[in-house]
Every structure is written in structure tokens, then in C-alpha cells.
Amino acid sequence: MFIPLYDTNRLRHIRLQYVTIGLIAVNALAYLATTLGGENFTNAAVLGLGFIPSVVHDKVELSPEFVVIPESLSYLTYSFLHADIFHLGGNMLFLWVFGDNVEDALGHIRYLIFYLLCAVAGAFFQGLVAWDSQVPLIGASGAIAGVVAAYLILYPRVKVWVLAFARIPLRIPAFIPLILWILFQVVMFAAGGENQISWACHIGGIIAGSILVLVLRSRGVPLFAGADGEPDPTPNVKQPPVPVEPAASDGAPAQWGRGAATPRD
């Protein structure tokens, strides 16, 4: 639908979005580690670290050679694995464009908690929808969906550069592409869209991000900021000047007020 490129939203409360940069680095390193290990290593990592609903819900037992972590930790570990470079690149691009300002609004620690909880929510919702599924869930999309939802609530009118239909550059308010993106996730989830994409995970992340940003944002950070990322200023309404009675001189009557000449018939 669209590819985000850049936003015009400066940082106000932090100097550097090092949590966002760190998350991108960890995801990239995890992808390199699993890919360079060969196909067998990649498959073992997906089975051992991916979120498999039927395994977490004790419907199916994972083969012992693939058990590397407690099953409950897969609610988090799945979000650092990606199927291919395009899967990784798309998620990290969204995180790079929108994550820094969400980190700025929440603060470093709360932002990291926010990101991880959105990832957990994505896996949790996927598990509710596909309780018995044996297909591993991988990818940061649940956490990224939470970041997108938070950005929409915090900065809906900030201008962003996007590639519409992957080829038309546009500079438009953030709420236009982000609302369309969220609606697309909802429609695809309701319609039971492409099986290779977990739309339920996206929905879980969107719900979590929308709620958590209200709770975790720093004190004084406004919602629905204006076009430059700042709250809309109070309208500057000019008051009409108050007339001041000039001082009378040489016994002449004042022009108005007490002592003023009264018109006669």
C-alpha cells in the first residue's frame, strides 16, 4: 500500500533514539545469525524460538532437540526472527521512521517495555485466534503495529514522506497512510487473508499499542499533536482596544464620560 520514507518530526525529550537503533541492530544480527548458519540451523531456530500456539498451549510437544528456551519465552523471542531480507527490511523501515518519536514520547525504558509488550500482545492474540496451530509465528510485525498505532495517536498531523503503491512519492499528514494501514490489517484479518501473514498478530499489536501509549507516555506529552509535532497553539484572539478618556485641558470639557458635552435638540 505504501512505504514510509521520512517524517518531519524532531526529537524533543531525548538526544538519540538508542533503543530504536538497538532493536534494529538486534533484529539484523538475529537474522544474520540464523541465515548464515544454513537452512537446518534456520529451521531449528524457527522451531525453537518461534511462537507455536499448539506447543505453548500444550496441545503438541516439541521435539527435544528443538527445545532451547522455556515455551513461555517464545512470546518474545519470535519477534526477533524474520523469514527473509524483505520481511526484515520492511519491519525495520517502519521502526526507523516511526519508532524514534514514540521513544521520544515515552522515554527509553518505557519505550522498550512498550515494544516488548506489543510483541507479546501480538503473539497472544495470534494464539487466541489459532489455538491449535502448529505453524511457527516469527517477525517483529506485532511490535511494529503497536508502534504505528502509538504514532498515530501521538502525531497524526505530522507530515511524512511515503511511496504510495511503492512508486509515487507523497508528503502527507501521518494520519492518512497510518489509518489506511490499520484499516487494511483489520479488513485482511476479518476476511481471513493470506495465510503467510499473521493478521491476528498485527491486530494484537495495534490494540496493545493504542492502550499502552496512553499509560506510558511521559508527563506533559500531548496527544494528537499538530502538524509540526507540537500541540496546536491557543488561538491568538486580539481584544479590541479600550478607549482612554483624554485629559481635559484649559477648562475645555472632556470629549466623553463625565463632563462631556451633551447633544441637544
CSV table of C-alpha atoms in Angstrom, one decimal:
chain,number,residue,atom,x,y,z
A,1,MET,CA,0.0,0.0,0.0
A,2,PHE,CA,2.7,2.5,1.0
A,3,ILE,CA,6.4,2.6,2.0
A,4,PRO,CA,7.3,5.1,4.7
A,5,LEU,CA,10.5,7.1,4.0
A,6,TYR,CA,10.9,10.0,6.4
A,7,ASP,CA,8.9,12.2,8.8
A,8,THR,CA,9.4,15.8,9.8
A,9,ASN,CA,9.0,15.2,13.5
A,10,ARG,CA,12.1,16.2,15.5
A,11,LEU,CA,13.1,14.8,18.9
A,12,ARG,CA,12.2,16.9,21.9
A,13,HIS,CA,12.9,14.9,25.0
A,14,ILE,CA,15.8,12.7,24.1
A,15,ARG,CA,19.0,13.3,22.2
A,16,LEU,CA,19.3,9.9,20.5
A,17,GLN,CA,16.8,7.1,19.9
A,18,TYR,CA,19.3,4.5,21.0
A,19,VAL,CA,16.6,1.9,22.0
A,20,THR,CA,15.2,2.0,18.5
A,21,ILE,CA,18.7,1.7,17.0
A,22,GLY,CA,19.4,-1.1,19.4
A,23,LEU,CA,16.3,-3.0,18.4
A,24,ILE,CA,17.1,-2.7,14.7
A,25,ALA,CA,20.6,-3.9,15.4
A,26,VAL,CA,19.4,-6.9,17.4
A,27,ASN,CA,16.9,-7.9,14.7
A,28,ALA,CA,19.5,-7.6,12.0
A,29,LEU,CA,22.1,-9.6,14.0
A,30,ALA,CA,19.5,-12.3,14.7
A,31,TYR,CA,18.7,-12.6,11.0
A,32,LEU,CA,22.3,-12.8,10.1
A,33,ALA,CA,23.0,-15.4,12.7
A,34,THR,CA,20.1,-17.7,11.7
A,35,THR,CA,20.7,-17.2,8.0
A,36,LEU,CA,24.5,-17.8,8.0
A,37,GLY,CA,24.0,-21.0,9.9
A,38,GLY,CA,22.4,-22.7,7.0
A,39,GLU,CA,18.9,-24.0,6.3
A,40,ASN,CA,19.0,-26.6,9.0
A,41,PHE,CA,20.1,-24.1,11.6
A,42,THR,CA,17.4,-21.6,10.4
A,43,ASN,CA,14.7,-24.2,10.7
A,44,ALA,CA,15.9,-25.2,14.2
A,45,ALA,CA,15.9,-21.6,15.3
A,46,VAL,CA,12.3,-21.0,13.9
A,47,LEU,CA,11.0,-24.1,15.7
A,48,GLY,CA,12.9,-23.4,18.9
A,49,LEU,CA,12.4,-19.7,19.2
A,50,GLY,CA,9.3,-19.0,17.2
A,51,PHE,CA,5.8,-18.8,18.8
A,52,ILE,CA,3.9,-22.0,18.1
A,53,PRO,CA,0.4,-21.8,19.6
A,54,SER,CA,-0.2,-25.6,19.9
A,55,VAL,CA,3.2,-26.0,21.7
A,56,VAL,CA,2.6,-23.1,24.1
A,57,HIS,CA,-0.9,-24.4,24.9
A,58,ASP,CA,0.4,-27.9,25.5
A,59,LYS,CA,-1.5,-29.4,22.6
A,60,VAL,CA,1.7,-30.6,20.9
A,61,GLU,CA,5.1,-31.5,22.3
A,62,LEU,CA,8.1,-30.0,20.6
A,63,SER,CA,10.8,-32.5,19.7
A,64,PRO,CA,13.6,-32.3,22.4
A,65,GLU,CA,16.3,-31.3,20.0
A,66,PHE,CA,14.4,-28.1,19.3
A,67,VAL,CA,13.8,-27.1,22.9
A,68,VAL,CA,16.2,-24.3,23.7
A,69,ILE,CA,14.1,-22.0,25.8
A,70,PRO,CA,11.0,-22.2,28.1
A,71,GLU,CA,7.9,-22.2,25.9
A,72,SER,CA,6.6,-19.0,27.5
A,73,LEU,CA,9.7,-17.0,26.3
A,74,SER,CA,8.6,-17.6,22.7
A,75,TYR,CA,6.0,-14.8,23.3
A,76,LEU,CA,9.1,-12.5,22.9
A,77,THR,CA,11.8,-14.4,21.0
A,78,TYR,CA,9.6,-14.9,17.9
A,79,SER,CA,9.7,-11.2,17.3
A,80,PHE,CA,13.4,-11.1,16.6
A,81,LEU,CA,13.3,-13.7,13.8
A,82,HIS,CA,12.4,-13.0,10.2
A,83,ALA,CA,11.8,-15.2,7.2
A,84,ASP,CA,13.8,-13.2,4.6
A,85,ILE,CA,15.5,-9.9,4.0
A,86,PHE,CA,12.3,-8.3,2.7
A,87,HIS,CA,10.4,-9.3,5.9
A,88,LEU,CA,13.2,-7.9,8.0
A,89,GLY,CA,13.7,-4.7,5.9
A,90,GLY,CA,10.0,-3.8,5.8
A,91,ASN,CA,9.6,-4.1,9.6
A,92,MET,CA,12.8,-2.3,10.4
A,93,LEU,CA,12.0,0.6,8.0
A,94,PHE,CA,8.7,1.2,9.8
A,95,LEU,CA,10.6,1.0,13.1
A,96,TRP,CA,13.2,3.5,11.9
A,97,VAL,CA,10.7,6.1,10.6
A,98,PHE,CA,8.1,5.9,13.5
A,99,GLY,CA,9.9,4.4,16.4
A,100,ASP,CA,12.2,7.3,17.3
A,101,ASN,CA,9.3,9.7,18.1
A,102,VAL,CA,7.4,7.1,20.1
A,103,GLU,CA,10.6,6.5,22.1
A,104,ASP,CA,10.9,10.3,22.5
A,105,ALA,CA,7.3,10.5,23.8
A,106,LEU,CA,7.7,7.5,26.2
A,107,GLY,CA,11.3,7.7,27.3
A,108,HIS,CA,13.9,5.0,26.7
A,109,ILE,CA,12.9,2.5,29.4
A,110,ARG,CA,9.2,2.8,29.0
A,111,TYR,CA,9.5,2.6,25.2
A,112,LEU,CA,11.4,-0.7,25.5
A,113,ILE,CA,8.7,-2.1,27.8
A,114,PHE,CA,6.1,-0.8,25.3
A,115,TYR,CA,7.8,-2.5,22.4
A,116,LEU,CA,8.2,-5.9,24.1
A,117,LEU,CA,4.6,-5.8,25.4
A,118,CYS,CA,3.3,-5.1,21.9
A,119,ALA,CA,5.2,-8.1,20.7
A,120,VAL,CA,3.7,-10.3,23.5
A,121,ALA,CA,0.2,-9.0,22.7
A,122,GLY,CA,0.7,-9.9,19.0
A,123,ALA,CA,1.6,-13.5,19.8
A,124,PHE,CA,-1.1,-13.7,22.5
A,125,PHE,CA,-3.8,-12.6,20.0
A,126,GLN,CA,-2.5,-15.0,17.4
A,127,GLY,CA,-2.6,-17.8,19.9
A,128,LEU,CA,-6.3,-17.0,20.8
A,129,VAL,CA,-7.3,-17.0,17.1
A,130,ALA,CA,-5.3,-20.1,16.1
A,131,TRP,CA,-5.2,-22.0,19.4
A,132,ASP,CA,-4.1,-25.4,17.8
A,133,SER,CA,-1.9,-24.0,15.1
A,134,GLN,CA,1.4,-25.8,14.6
A,135,VAL,CA,2.8,-23.1,12.3
A,136,PRO,CA,5.6,-21.0,13.9
A,137,LEU,CA,5.0,-17.3,14.2
A,138,ILE,CA,8.0,-15.1,13.6
A,139,GLY,CA,8.7,-11.5,12.9
A,140,ALA,CA,8.5,-8.1,14.6
A,141,SER,CA,5.2,-7.1,13.0
A,142,GLY,CA,3.2,-7.3,16.2
A,143,ALA,CA,5.6,-4.8,17.9
A,144,ILE,CA,5.8,-2.6,14.8
A,145,ALA,CA,2.0,-2.5,14.6
A,146,GLY,CA,2.0,-1.2,18.2
A,147,VAL,CA,4.5,1.5,17.3
A,148,VAL,CA,2.3,2.6,14.3
A,149,ALA,CA,-0.8,2.8,16.5
A,150,ALA,CA,1.1,4.9,19.1
A,151,TYR,CA,2.5,7.2,16.5
A,152,LEU,CA,-1.0,7.7,15.0
A,153,ILE,CA,-2.3,8.7,18.4
A,154,LEU,CA,0.6,11.0,19.3
A,155,TYR,CA,1.4,12.7,16.0
A,156,PRO,CA,-1.5,12.3,13.5
A,157,ARG,CA,-0.8,15.5,11.6
A,158,VAL,CA,2.9,15.4,11.3
A,159,LYS,CA,4.0,15.3,7.6
A,160,VAL,CA,5.6,12.1,6.4
A,161,TRP,CA,7.1,11.2,3.1
A,162,VAL,CA,5.8,7.9,1.7
A,163,LEU,CA,5.9,6.0,-1.5
A,164,ALA,CA,2.3,5.3,-2.5
A,165,PHE,CA,2.0,2.0,-4.4
A,166,ALA,CA,5.7,1.7,-4.0
A,167,ARG,CA,6.4,4.3,-6.7
A,168,ILE,CA,4.6,7.6,-6.1
A,169,PRO,CA,6.4,10.0,-3.6
A,170,LEU,CA,3.9,11.9,-1.4
A,171,ARG,CA,4.3,14.3,1.6
A,172,ILE,CA,1.1,13.9,3.5
A,173,PRO,CA,-0.2,14.0,7.1
A,174,ALA,CA,0.7,10.9,9.0
A,175,PHE,CA,-2.9,10.0,9.8
A,176,ILE,CA,-3.7,9.3,6.1
A,177,PRO,CA,-1.3,6.4,5.5
A,178,LEU,CA,-1.4,5.1,9.1
A,179,ILE,CA,-5.2,4.9,9.3
A,180,LEU,CA,-5.3,3.2,5.9
A,181,TRP,CA,-2.6,0.8,7.0
A,182,ILE,CA,-4.5,-0.1,10.2
A,183,LEU,CA,-7.8,-0.5,8.3
A,184,PHE,CA,-6.1,-2.8,5.8
A,185,GLN,CA,-4.9,-5.0,8.7
A,186,VAL,CA,-8.4,-5.1,10.1
A,187,VAL,CA,-10.0,-5.9,6.7
A,188,MET,CA,-7.5,-8.7,5.9
A,189,PHE,CA,-7.9,-10.2,9.4
A,190,ALA,CA,-11.7,-10.2,9.1
A,191,ALA,CA,-11.6,-11.6,5.6
A,192,GLY,CA,-9.1,-14.3,6.5
A,193,GLY,CA,-6.4,-13.0,4.2
A,194,GLU,CA,-3.1,-14.5,3.0
A,195,ASN,CA,-2.1,-17.4,5.4
A,196,GLN,CA,1.6,-16.5,5.3
A,197,ILE,CA,0.9,-13.2,7.1
A,198,SER,CA,-0.4,-13.3,10.7
A,199,TRP,CA,-3.1,-10.5,10.6
A,200,ALA,CA,-4.1,-11.5,14.1
A,201,CYS,CA,-0.7,-10.7,15.4
A,202,HIS,CA,-0.9,-7.2,13.8
A,203,ILE,CA,-4.3,-6.6,15.4
A,204,GLY,CA,-3.0,-7.6,18.8
A,205,GLY,CA,-0.1,-5.2,18.4
A,206,ILE,CA,-2.4,-2.4,17.3
A,207,ILE,CA,-4.7,-2.9,20.3
A,208,ALA,CA,-1.8,-3.0,22.8
A,209,GLY,CA,0.0,0.0,21.3
A,210,SER,CA,-3.2,2.1,21.4
A,211,ILE,CA,-3.7,1.4,25.1
A,212,LEU,CA,-0.1,1.4,26.3
A,213,VAL,CA,0.8,4.7,24.7
A,214,LEU,CA,-1.9,6.4,26.9
A,215,VAL,CA,-0.4,4.8,30.0
A,216,LEU,CA,3.3,5.0,29.3
A,217,ARG,CA,3.8,8.4,27.6
A,218,SER,CA,5.9,10.9,29.6
A,219,ARG,CA,4.2,13.6,31.6
A,220,GLY,CA,3.4,16.6,29.5
A,221,VAL,CA,3.5,14.8,26.2
A,222,PRO,CA,0.3,15.8,24.3
A,223,LEU,CA,-1.9,13.5,22.2
A,224,PHE,CA,-2.9,14.4,18.6
A,225,ALA,CA,-0.1,16.9,18.1
A,226,GLY,CA,-0.2,19.5,15.4
A,227,ALA,CA,1.5,19.5,12.0
A,228,ASP,CA,4.9,20.2,13.4
A,229,GLY,CA,4.7,17.7,16.2
A,230,GLU,CA,3.6,20.3,18.8
A,231,PRO,CA,0.2,20.7,20.3
A,232,ASP,CA,-2.0,23.2,18.4
A,233,PRO,CA,-1.4,26.7,19.8
A,234,THR,CA,-4.1,28.6,21.6
A,235,PRO,CA,-5.7,30.9,19.1
A,236,ASN,CA,-4.4,34.5,19.4
A,237,VAL,CA,-7.6,36.4,19.7
A,238,LYS,CA,-6.9,40.2,19.6
A,239,GLN,CA,-9.0,42.2,22.0
A,240,PRO,CA,-10.4,45.5,20.8
A,241,PRO,CA,-8.6,48.5,22.2
A,242,VAL,CA,-10.2,50.1,25.3
A,243,PRO,CA,-10.8,53.8,24.7
A,244,VAL,CA,-9.0,56.0,27.2
A,245,GLU,CA,-10.5,59.4,28.1
A,246,PRO,CA,-8.1,62.1,27.2
A,247,ALA,CA,-7.3,64.6,29.9
A,248,ALA,CA,-9.1,67.9,29.6
A,249,SER,CA,-7.0,71.0,29.3
A,250,ASP,CA,-7.7,74.7,29.8
A,251,GLY,CA,-11.1,74.1,31.3
A,252,ALA,CA,-12.4,72.5,28.0
A,253,PRO,CA,-14.9,69.8,28.5
A,254,ALA,CA,-13.9,66.2,28.0
A,255,GLN,CA,-15.0,64.5,24.8
A,256,TRP,CA,-16.8,61.7,26.6
A,257,GLY,CA,-17.5,60.4,30.1
A,258,ARG,CA,-18.3,62.7,33.0
A,259,GLY,CA,-18.3,66.3,32.0
A,260,ALA,CA,-18.7,65.6,28.3
A,261,ALA,CA,-21.0,67.9,26.3
A,262,THR,CA,-24.5,66.6,25.9
A,263,PRO,CA,-26.1,66.9,22.5
A,264,ARG,CA,-29.2,69.0,22.5
A,265,ASP,CA,-32.3,69.1,20.4
